[in-house]
């Protein structure tokens, strides 16, 4: 199988590529990444000269880049997204362009060439849980609370719409916070570690009583593999 991974130079995408290359040795991967602030090719130096791995620098909103790549693969695994909540508050426009318009371009290509499309989303589209609320599940109403989560919610709706309207074969995963290797330094766990090592204070939102749910990134990509194989 030939897999197109978008955003494969980022934290979760690069971990997915490491996992897939190890667990599916006959398969090949094309990594499409714009190398924005959170993309880092050093995450994937191990595959620099591997014939099964190809890197393409490009924007998922660029149809001239996306369509030939999608035509050449069997499945799209879509990680590419602007993800940082604070950045989305400062400038929502880039989040809408990448997360919504970029997803639409990929879906248009998947529709044209009849390709399987897996969309990697977030649990933040469901809003926030109170201390005694039941966990989110697939039936939880959408209630995004930031420009980031609103843009991801919009992309989820687009994926479902392309399935129901055009028959595109799609799956969606909505995961909670990931941690593990290649995590971008501004994210909570590495930010706290770096600040504390340097004797700096750590930023705490509100009264500090918020609770976050965490999953190791390898468990997340194993889950995506299960969805691709059986979803």
Coordinates of C-alpha atoms in Angstrom, one line a residue:
X1 CA 0.0 0.0 0.0
X2 CA 1.1 3.6 -0.7
X3 CA 0.2 6.0 2.0
X4 CA 0.0 9.8 1.8
X5 CA 0.6 11.4 5.2
X6 CA -0.1 15.1 5.5
X7 CA 1.8 16.9 8.2
X8 CA 4.2 14.1 8.7
X9 CA 7.0 16.3 9.9
X10 CA 5.0 17.3 13.0
X11 CA 4.7 15.6 16.4
X12 CA 2.0 13.1 15.8
X13 CA 2.5 12.7 12.1
X14 CA 6.2 11.8 12.4
X15 CA 5.4 9.3 15.1
X16 CA 2.8 7.8 12.8
X17 CA 5.5 7.5 10.0
X18 CA 7.9 5.8 12.4
X19 CA 5.2 3.4 13.5
X20 CA 4.0 2.6 9.9
X21 CA 7.5 2.1 8.5
X22 CA 8.2 -0.4 11.2
X23 CA 4.9 -2.2 11.4
X24 CA 4.1 -2.3 7.6
X25 CA 7.4 -3.0 5.9
X26 CA 6.0 -3.6 2.4
X27 CA 4.3 -0.2 2.3
X28 CA 5.7 3.1 1.2
X29 CA 4.9 6.6 2.5
X30 CA 4.8 10.1 0.9
X31 CA 5.1 12.8 3.5
X32 CA 3.5 16.1 2.5
X33 CA 4.4 18.9 4.9
X34 CA 4.7 22.7 4.5
X35 CA 7.3 22.8 7.3
X36 CA 5.6 25.6 9.2
X37 CA 6.7 26.4 12.7
X38 CA 6.0 23.0 14.2
X39 CA 7.3 20.8 11.3
X40 CA 10.8 19.4 11.7
X41 CA 12.4 17.0 9.3
X42 CA 15.0 16.0 11.9
X43 CA 12.1 13.9 13.4
X44 CA 12.5 11.7 10.3
X45 CA 16.2 11.6 9.6
X46 CA 16.2 7.9 9.9
X47 CA 14.4 7.6 6.6
X48 CA 16.2 10.3 4.6
X49 CA 17.7 7.8 2.2
X50 CA 15.0 5.1 2.4
X51 CA 13.4 4.3 -0.9
X52 CA 10.0 3.6 0.8
X53 CA 9.9 7.1 2.1
X54 CA 9.4 10.3 0.1
X55 CA 9.2 13.9 1.4
X56 CA 7.3 16.6 -0.5
X57 CA 7.3 20.1 0.8
X58 CA 4.0 21.7 0.0
X59 CA 0.7 23.2 1.2
X60 CA -2.4 21.1 1.5
X61 CA -4.4 24.0 0.2
X62 CA -2.5 24.0 -3.1
X63 CA -4.5 21.9 -5.5
X64 CA -1.6 21.6 -8.0
X65 CA 0.5 19.9 -5.3
X66 CA -2.2 17.8 -3.7
X67 CA -4.0 16.3 -6.7
X68 CA -1.0 14.4 -8.4
X69 CA 0.1 13.1 -5.0
X70 CA -3.4 11.8 -4.1
X71 CA -3.7 10.2 -7.5
X72 CA -0.6 8.2 -6.9
X73 CA -1.5 6.7 -3.4
X74 CA -4.0 4.3 -1.9
X75 CA -5.0 6.2 1.2
X76 CA -4.6 9.6 2.8
X77 CA -3.9 9.9 6.5
X78 CA -4.5 13.6 7.3
X79 CA -2.6 15.1 10.2
X80 CA -1.7 18.5 8.8
X81 CA -3.3 21.2 10.8
X82 CA -2.7 24.4 12.8
X83 CA -3.1 23.1 16.3
X84 CA -2.1 25.6 19.0
X85 CA -5.1 27.2 20.8
X86 CA -3.2 30.4 21.9
X87 CA -2.0 31.0 18.3
X88 CA -5.6 30.5 17.0
X89 CA -6.8 33.3 19.4
X90 CA -4.1 35.6 18.0
X91 CA -4.8 34.9 14.3
X92 CA -7.8 32.6 13.4
X93 CA -7.3 33.2 9.6
X94 CA -4.4 30.7 9.1
X95 CA -6.4 28.1 11.1
X96 CA -9.4 28.4 8.8
X97 CA -7.2 28.3 5.7
X98 CA -5.2 25.2 6.7
X99 CA -7.7 23.2 8.8
X100 CA -10.8 23.9 6.6
X101 CA -9.8 24.9 3.1
X102 CA -6.8 22.5 3.1
X103 CA -9.0 19.6 4.2
X104 CA -11.5 20.5 1.5
X105 CA -8.7 20.4 -1.2
X106 CA -7.6 16.9 0.1
X107 CA -11.3 15.7 0.1
X108 CA -11.8 17.0 -3.5
X109 CA -8.8 15.0 -4.6
X110 CA -10.0 11.9 -2.7
X111 CA -13.4 12.3 -4.4
X112 CA -11.9 12.6 -7.8
X113 CA -9.5 9.6 -7.5
X114 CA -11.7 7.5 -5.3
X115 CA -9.2 7.2 -2.4
X116 CA -9.7 6.3 1.2
X117 CA -9.4 9.3 3.6
X118 CA -8.7 9.1 7.3
X119 CA -9.1 12.4 9.1
X120 CA -7.2 13.0 12.4
X121 CA -9.2 15.3 14.6
X122 CA -9.3 16.3 18.3
X123 CA -11.6 15.8 21.3
X124 CA -11.6 19.6 21.6
X125 CA -14.4 19.8 19.0
X126 CA -16.7 18.5 21.8
X127 CA -15.9 21.4 24.2
X128 CA -14.9 21.0 27.8
X129 CA -15.9 18.5 30.5
X130 CA -16.9 19.4 34.0
X131 CA -15.4 17.4 36.9
X132 CA -18.3 15.0 37.0
X133 CA -19.3 14.8 33.4
X134 CA -19.2 11.5 31.5
X135 CA -16.4 11.1 28.9
X136 CA -17.0 12.3 25.3
X137 CA -18.0 9.7 22.8
X138 CA -19.1 9.7 19.1
X139 CA -22.6 10.9 19.9
X140 CA -21.4 14.0 22.0
X141 CA -22.7 17.2 20.5
X142 CA -20.1 19.5 19.0
X143 CA -19.3 22.5 21.2
X144 CA -15.9 24.1 20.1
X145 CA -14.6 26.8 22.4
X146 CA -11.7 28.3 20.4
X147 CA -10.9 29.3 16.8
X148 CA -8.7 26.2 16.6
X149 CA -11.4 23.7 17.8
X150 CA -14.0 25.5 15.6
X151 CA -11.8 25.0 12.6
X152 CA -11.3 21.4 13.4
X153 CA -15.0 20.9 14.0
X154 CA -15.7 22.5 10.5
X155 CA -13.2 20.0 8.9
X156 CA -14.9 17.1 10.7
X157 CA -18.2 18.2 9.2
X158 CA -16.7 18.5 5.8
X159 CA -15.3 15.0 6.0
X160 CA -18.8 13.6 6.9
X161 CA -20.4 15.7 4.2
X162 CA -18.1 14.4 1.5
X163 CA -18.9 10.8 2.6
X164 CA -22.7 11.3 2.6
X165 CA -22.8 13.6 -0.5
X166 CA -20.1 12.1 -2.7
X167 CA -19.5 8.6 -1.3
X168 CA -15.9 9.3 -0.3
X169 CA -14.7 6.5 2.0
X170 CA -13.8 8.3 5.2
X171 CA -13.1 7.7 8.8
X172 CA -12.4 10.2 11.6
X173 CA -10.6 9.9 15.0
X174 CA -11.0 12.4 17.8
X175 CA -8.1 12.0 20.2
X176 CA -7.2 13.7 23.5
X177 CA -3.9 15.3 24.3
X178 CA -0.8 13.4 23.1
X179 CA 2.6 13.2 24.7
X180 CA 5.8 11.5 23.7
X181 CA 8.9 12.0 21.4
X182 CA 9.2 14.9 19.0
X183 CA 6.7 17.0 20.9
X184 CA 6.9 20.7 19.9
X185 CA 8.5 22.7 22.8
X186 CA 5.6 25.1 23.2
X187 CA 3.2 22.3 24.2
X188 CA 2.3 21.9 27.9
X189 CA 4.6 19.0 29.0
X190 CA 7.8 20.1 27.3
X191 CA 7.1 23.7 28.1
X192 CA 6.8 22.9 31.8
X193 CA 9.9 20.8 31.8
X194 CA 12.0 23.4 30.0
X195 CA 10.8 26.3 32.2
X196 CA 11.5 24.3 35.4
X197 CA 15.0 23.3 34.2
X198 CA 15.7 27.0 33.6
X199 CA 14.3 28.0 37.0
X200 CA 11.3 29.8 35.4
X201 CA 7.7 29.8 36.5
X202 CA 5.2 27.7 34.6
X203 CA 2.0 29.2 33.1
X204 CA -1.3 28.1 34.7
X205 CA -4.7 29.0 33.3
X206 CA -7.4 30.3 35.6
X207 CA -7.4 28.7 39.0
X208 CA -5.3 25.7 37.9
X209 CA -8.1 23.2 38.6
X210 CA -8.6 22.1 35.0
X211 CA -8.0 18.4 34.2
X212 CA -6.5 17.1 31.0
X213 CA -6.6 13.6 29.6
X214 CA -3.4 12.3 28.1
X215 CA -2.5 9.4 25.7
X216 CA 1.0 8.4 24.6
X217 CA 1.4 9.2 20.9
X218 CA 2.3 5.6 20.1
X219 CA -1.0 4.4 21.5
X220 CA -2.7 7.0 19.4
X221 CA -1.1 6.0 16.1
X222 CA -1.8 2.3 17.0
X223 CA -5.4 3.3 17.2
X224 CA -5.3 5.0 13.8
X225 CA -3.7 1.8 12.4
X226 CA -6.7 -0.2 13.8
X227 CA -9.1 2.2 12.2
X228 CA -7.4 2.0 8.8
X229 CA -7.4 -1.8 8.9
X230 CA -10.8 -2.3 10.4
X231 CA -12.8 1.0 10.6

